[in-house]
Tab-separated table of C-alpha atoms in Angstrom:
chain	number	residue	atom	x	y	z
A	1226	MET	CA	105.689	63.282	53.655
A	1227	ARG	CA	106.965	63.948	57.141
A	1228	LYS	CA	105.279	66.843	58.878
A	1229	ARG	CA	107.497	69.681	59.950
A	1230	ARG	CA	107.503	70.451	63.615
A	1231	ALA	CA	106.857	74.053	64.520
A	1232	ARG	CA	109.894	75.768	65.972
A	1233	ARG	CA	109.451	76.926	69.524
A	1234	ARG	CA	110.540	80.511	69.998
A	1235	ALA	CA	111.784	81.767	73.315
A	1236	VAL	CA	110.248	84.908	74.799
A	1237	GLY	CA	113.113	86.973	76.186
A	1238	THR	CA	116.086	85.207	77.734
A	1239	ARG	CA	116.016	82.234	80.076
A	1240	ALA	CA	118.537	83.630	82.558
A	1241	PRO	CA	117.171	83.586	86.123
A	1242	ILE	CA	116.671	86.860	87.945
A	1243	LEU	CA	118.733	86.882	91.137
A	1244	VAL	CA	116.817	88.299	94.093
A	1245	GLU	CA	118.613	89.674	97.137
A	1246	ALA	CA	117.366	88.311	100.469
A	1247	LYS	CA	115.715	91.458	101.780
A	1248	PRO	CA	112.178	92.859	101.967
A	1249	ASN	CA	110.905	94.600	98.820
A	1250	ALA	CA	113.414	92.875	96.561
A	1251	ARG	CA	110.580	91.525	94.436
A	1252	TRP	CA	106.790	91.658	94.566
A	1253	SER	CA	104.392	89.337	92.761
A	1254	LEU	CA	100.829	90.212	91.721
A	1255	ASP	CA	97.885	88.068	90.730
A	1256	PHE	CA	94.094	87.858	90.960
A	1257	VAL	CA	91.943	85.192	92.589
A	1258	HIS	CA	88.192	85.019	91.877
A	1259	ASP	CA	85.126	84.130	93.961
A	1260	GLN	CA	81.440	85.028	94.281
A	1261	PHE	CA	79.017	86.356	96.874
A	1262	ALA	CA	76.070	84.415	98.252
A	1263	CYS	CA	73.840	86.209	95.717
A	1264	GLY	CA	75.930	84.834	92.847
A	1265	ARG	CA	77.646	88.100	91.889
A	1266	ARG	CA	81.330	87.575	91.190
A	1267	PHE	CA	84.227	89.481	92.728
A	1268	ARG	CA	87.996	89.285	92.555
A	1269	VAL	CA	90.889	89.792	94.961
A	1270	LEU	CA	94.146	91.493	93.963
A	1271	ASN	CA	96.927	89.797	95.943
A	1272	ILE	CA	100.383	91.342	96.308
A	1273	VAL	CA	103.101	89.136	97.839
A	1274	ASP	CA	106.717	89.806	98.822
A	1275	ASP	CA	108.578	86.863	97.274
A	1276	VAL	CA	111.388	86.905	99.847
A	1277	THR	CA	109.538	87.380	103.132
A	1278	ARG	CA	106.338	85.614	101.902
A	1279	GLU	CA	104.272	88.446	103.396
A	1280	CYS	CA	100.937	89.246	101.832
A	1281	LEU	CA	101.376	92.988	101.390
A	1282	ALA	CA	97.806	93.549	100.221
A	1283	ALA	CA	94.675	91.538	99.501
A	1284	ILE	CA	92.148	93.854	97.857
A	1285	PRO	CA	88.662	92.497	97.061
A	1286	ASP	CA	86.283	94.327	94.722
A	1287	THR	CA	83.785	93.633	91.974
A	1288	SER	CA	85.973	95.390	89.416
A	1289	ILE	CA	89.679	96.259	89.533
A	1290	SER	CA	91.142	98.120	86.560
A	1291	GLY	CA	94.731	98.877	85.651
A	1292	ARG	CA	94.292	102.380	87.093
A	1293	ARG	CA	93.114	100.860	90.371
A	1294	VAL	CA	96.129	98.520	90.465
A	1295	ALA	CA	98.445	101.491	89.933
A	1296	ARG	CA	96.714	103.450	92.688
A	1297	GLU	CA	96.970	100.552	95.160
A	1298	LEU	CA	100.665	100.086	94.347
A	1299	THR	CA	101.298	103.794	94.880
A	1300	GLU	CA	99.682	103.645	98.327
A	1301	LEU	CA	101.622	100.495	99.218
A	1302	ILE	CA	104.933	102.080	98.206
A	1303	ALA	CA	104.143	105.096	100.394
A	1304	GLN	CA	103.747	102.742	103.364
A	1305	ARG	CA	106.490	100.209	102.689
A	1306	GLY	CA	108.959	101.567	100.144
A	1307	LYS	CA	109.619	100.798	96.481
A	1308	PRO	CA	110.180	97.224	95.273
A	1309	GLY	CA	113.201	96.238	93.230
A	1310	MET	CA	110.934	94.618	90.649
A	1311	ILE	CA	107.364	93.420	90.139
A	1312	VAL	CA	106.299	90.179	88.458
A	1313	SER	CA	102.872	89.350	87.007
A	1314	ASP	CA	101.157	87.521	84.185
A	1315	HIS	CA	99.900	89.201	80.999
A	1316	GLY	CA	96.444	90.030	82.351
A	1317	THR	CA	94.858	93.094	80.777
A	1318	GLU	CA	95.026	94.988	84.088
A	1319	PHE	CA	98.793	94.456	84.247
A	1320	THR	CA	99.488	95.311	80.604
A	1321	SER	CA	97.268	98.388	80.468
A	1322	ASN	CA	98.605	101.800	79.532
A	1323	ALA	CA	98.039	102.904	83.130
A	1324	ILE	CA	100.446	100.258	84.448
A	1325	LEU	CA	103.017	100.770	81.701
A	1326	ALA	CA	103.075	104.511	82.406
A	1327	TRP	CA	103.136	103.917	86.172
A	1328	SER	CA	106.134	101.550	86.038
A	1329	LYS	CA	107.982	104.046	83.828
A	1330	ASP	CA	107.214	106.968	86.162
A	1331	TYR	CA	108.327	105.044	89.259
A	1332	ARG	CA	111.278	103.426	87.455
A	1333	ILE	CA	110.303	99.933	88.564
A	1334	GLU	CA	111.150	96.891	86.456
A	1335	TRP	CA	107.970	95.009	85.592
A	1336	HIS	CA	108.558	91.454	84.384
A	1337	TYR	CA	105.876	89.331	82.718
A	1338	ILE	CA	105.959	85.563	83.063
A	1339	ALA	CA	105.876	83.417	79.942
A	1340	PRO	CA	102.346	82.584	78.738
A	1341	GLY	CA	101.106	79.314	80.208
A	1342	LYS	CA	103.843	79.226	82.871
A	1343	PRO	CA	102.096	80.164	86.146
A	1344	MET	CA	104.856	78.589	88.262
A	1345	GLN	CA	107.173	81.383	87.129
A	1346	ASN	CA	104.998	83.371	89.506
A	1347	GLY	CA	104.948	80.535	92.015
A	1348	TYR	CA	104.893	82.423	95.299
A	1349	VAL	CA	101.700	84.355	94.658
A	1350	GLU	CA	100.156	81.285	92.992
A	1351	SER	CA	100.873	79.296	96.163
A	1352	PHE	CA	99.397	82.080	98.272
A	1353	ASN	CA	96.275	82.150	96.084
A	1354	GLY	CA	95.864	78.407	96.619
A	1355	ARG	CA	96.043	78.785	100.378
A	1356	MET	CA	93.569	81.639	100.379
A	1357	ARG	CA	91.139	79.637	98.274
A	1358	ASP	CA	91.447	76.421	100.312
A	1359	GLU	CA	91.391	78.033	103.751
A	1360	LEU	CA	89.089	81.014	103.256
A	1361	LEU	CA	87.255	81.435	99.967
A	1362	ASN	CA	86.054	77.834	99.635
A	1363	GLU	CA	85.080	77.720	103.312
A	1364	SER	CA	83.211	81.030	103.536
A	1365	LEU	CA	79.928	82.411	102.289
A	1366	PHE	CA	80.274	86.135	101.689
A	1367	PHE	CA	77.111	88.246	101.900
A	1368	GLY	CA	78.578	91.407	100.404
A	1369	LEU	CA	81.728	93.349	99.697
A	1370	ASP	CA	82.087	94.691	103.252
A	1371	HIS	CA	81.855	91.167	104.640
A	1372	ALA	CA	84.478	89.928	102.164
A	1373	ARG	CA	86.834	92.808	102.957
A	1374	SER	CA	86.579	92.172	106.704
A	1375	ALA	CA	87.105	88.402	106.445
A	1376	ILE	CA	89.993	88.687	103.980
A	1377	ALA	CA	91.747	91.355	106.079
A	1378	GLU	CA	91.461	89.158	109.186
A	1379	TRP	CA	92.787	86.092	107.348
A	1380	ARG	CA	95.678	88.091	105.857
A	1381	GLU	CA	96.687	89.376	109.314
A	1382	ASP	CA	96.716	85.807	110.652
A	1383	PHE	CA	98.744	84.627	107.641
A	1384	ASN	CA	101.410	87.296	108.139
A	1385	THR	CA	101.736	87.394	111.926
A	1386	ALA	CA	100.494	84.149	113.469
A	1387	ARG	CA	101.348	81.345	111.067
A	1388	PRO	CA	104.889	79.884	110.965
A	1389	HIS	CA	106.214	78.790	107.559
A	1390	SER	CA	108.561	75.830	107.196
A	1391	SER	CA	110.357	77.582	104.308
A	1392	LEU	CA	111.181	80.458	106.689
A	1393	GLY	CA	112.612	78.284	109.447
A	1394	TYR	CA	109.169	78.047	111.084
A	1395	GLN	CA	108.930	81.791	111.540
A	1396	THR	CA	105.993	83.924	110.532
A	1397	PRO	CA	106.477	86.114	107.438
A	1398	ALA	CA	106.384	89.278	109.572
A	1399	ALA	CA	108.972	87.902	112.014
A	1400	TYR	CA	111.234	86.754	109.193
A	1401	ALA	CA	111.035	90.179	107.563
A	1402	GLU	CA	112.179	91.751	110.851
A	1403	VAL	CA	115.098	89.289	111.104
A	1404	ILE	CA	116.526	89.921	107.653
A	1405	THR	CA	115.959	93.660	107.984
A	1406	ALA	CA	117.863	93.726	111.289
A	1407	THR	CA	120.712	91.436	110.243
A	1408	GLY	CA	121.044	92.485	106.602
A	1409	SER	CA	121.091	90.068	103.680
A	1410	ASP	CA	124.882	89.636	103.876
A	1411	ALA	CA	124.994	88.944	107.595
A	1412	ALA	CA	125.164	85.451	109.082
A	1413	PRO	CA	121.673	84.152	109.941
A	1414	ILE	CA	120.823	84.103	113.617
A	1415	GLU	CA	120.000	80.850	115.365
A	1416	GLY	CA	116.672	79.425	114.236
A	1417	SER	CA	116.383	81.622	111.143
A	1418	ALA	CA	115.916	80.202	107.671
A	1419	PRO	CA	118.459	80.366	104.865
A	1420	PRO	CA	117.757	83.222	102.465
A	1421	PRO	CA	114.963	82.147	100.105
A	1422	VAL	CA	115.655	82.255	96.402
A	1423	ALA	CA	112.863	83.550	94.177
A	1424	LEU	CA	111.852	81.505	91.154
A	1425	PRO	CA	113.235	82.617	87.788
A	1426	ALA	CA	111.152	84.761	85.498
A	1427	PRO	CA	111.855	85.511	81.840
A	1428	ASN	CA	114.291	88.367	81.491
A	1429	GLY	CA	114.202	90.853	78.656
A	1430	VAL	CA	110.420	91.198	78.621
A	1431	THR	CA	110.820	94.794	79.729
A	1432	GLU	CA	111.977	95.552	76.184
A	1433	MET	CA	108.414	94.863	75.057
A	1434	VAL	CA	107.139	97.186	77.767
A	1435	ALA	CA	109.456	99.966	76.614
A	1436	ALA	CA	108.239	99.534	73.050
A	1437	LEU	CA	104.608	99.700	74.129
A	1438	ILE	CA	105.264	102.848	76.145
A	1439	ALA	CA	107.014	104.479	73.199
A	1440	THR	CA	104.076	103.758	70.911
A	1441	GLY	CA	101.366	104.480	73.493
């Protein structure tokens, strides 16, 4: 007897999400993990602007709950403005009731990537890889204060002193200033990069979020 192959079911639709070339069009969130010299583990919440490639926040701590994520996002919005959408995986911090309620209150679309598809969140995954290769794997942290200081210094260098080939060899901060000044529909100035296009993420997942909120 021939074995039946299991049917693969799509989660949401496969239509790509178009992202306008401007700051705050889309943010991506993810965690990266490391440990102190004493062996105690800690994690870093990274928040990246997919268009400008800026690291908007890199928050290390021994424990970061969904409530903490919501609080950090609220503070970031107060400084920078509200994003058009946020993308993350299905981590418990990002699917908690605190985050579901927060996204509803702030009226921000929160899209979850398909399980086992980290490249649907490719920008923050790439950033995590750079942070690990250039900082976490090369540093011995003696405590949380030391980690916070080193990570803040590295993030500042990443945003303001390091040109990116994908941005026409501009720094993320400089590129953000260019597209803010010219507008996404304006012709790019000499030496600027073409507008980056964010990777697609599964659409329609927000229906699941709405259902969870309704039953929460």
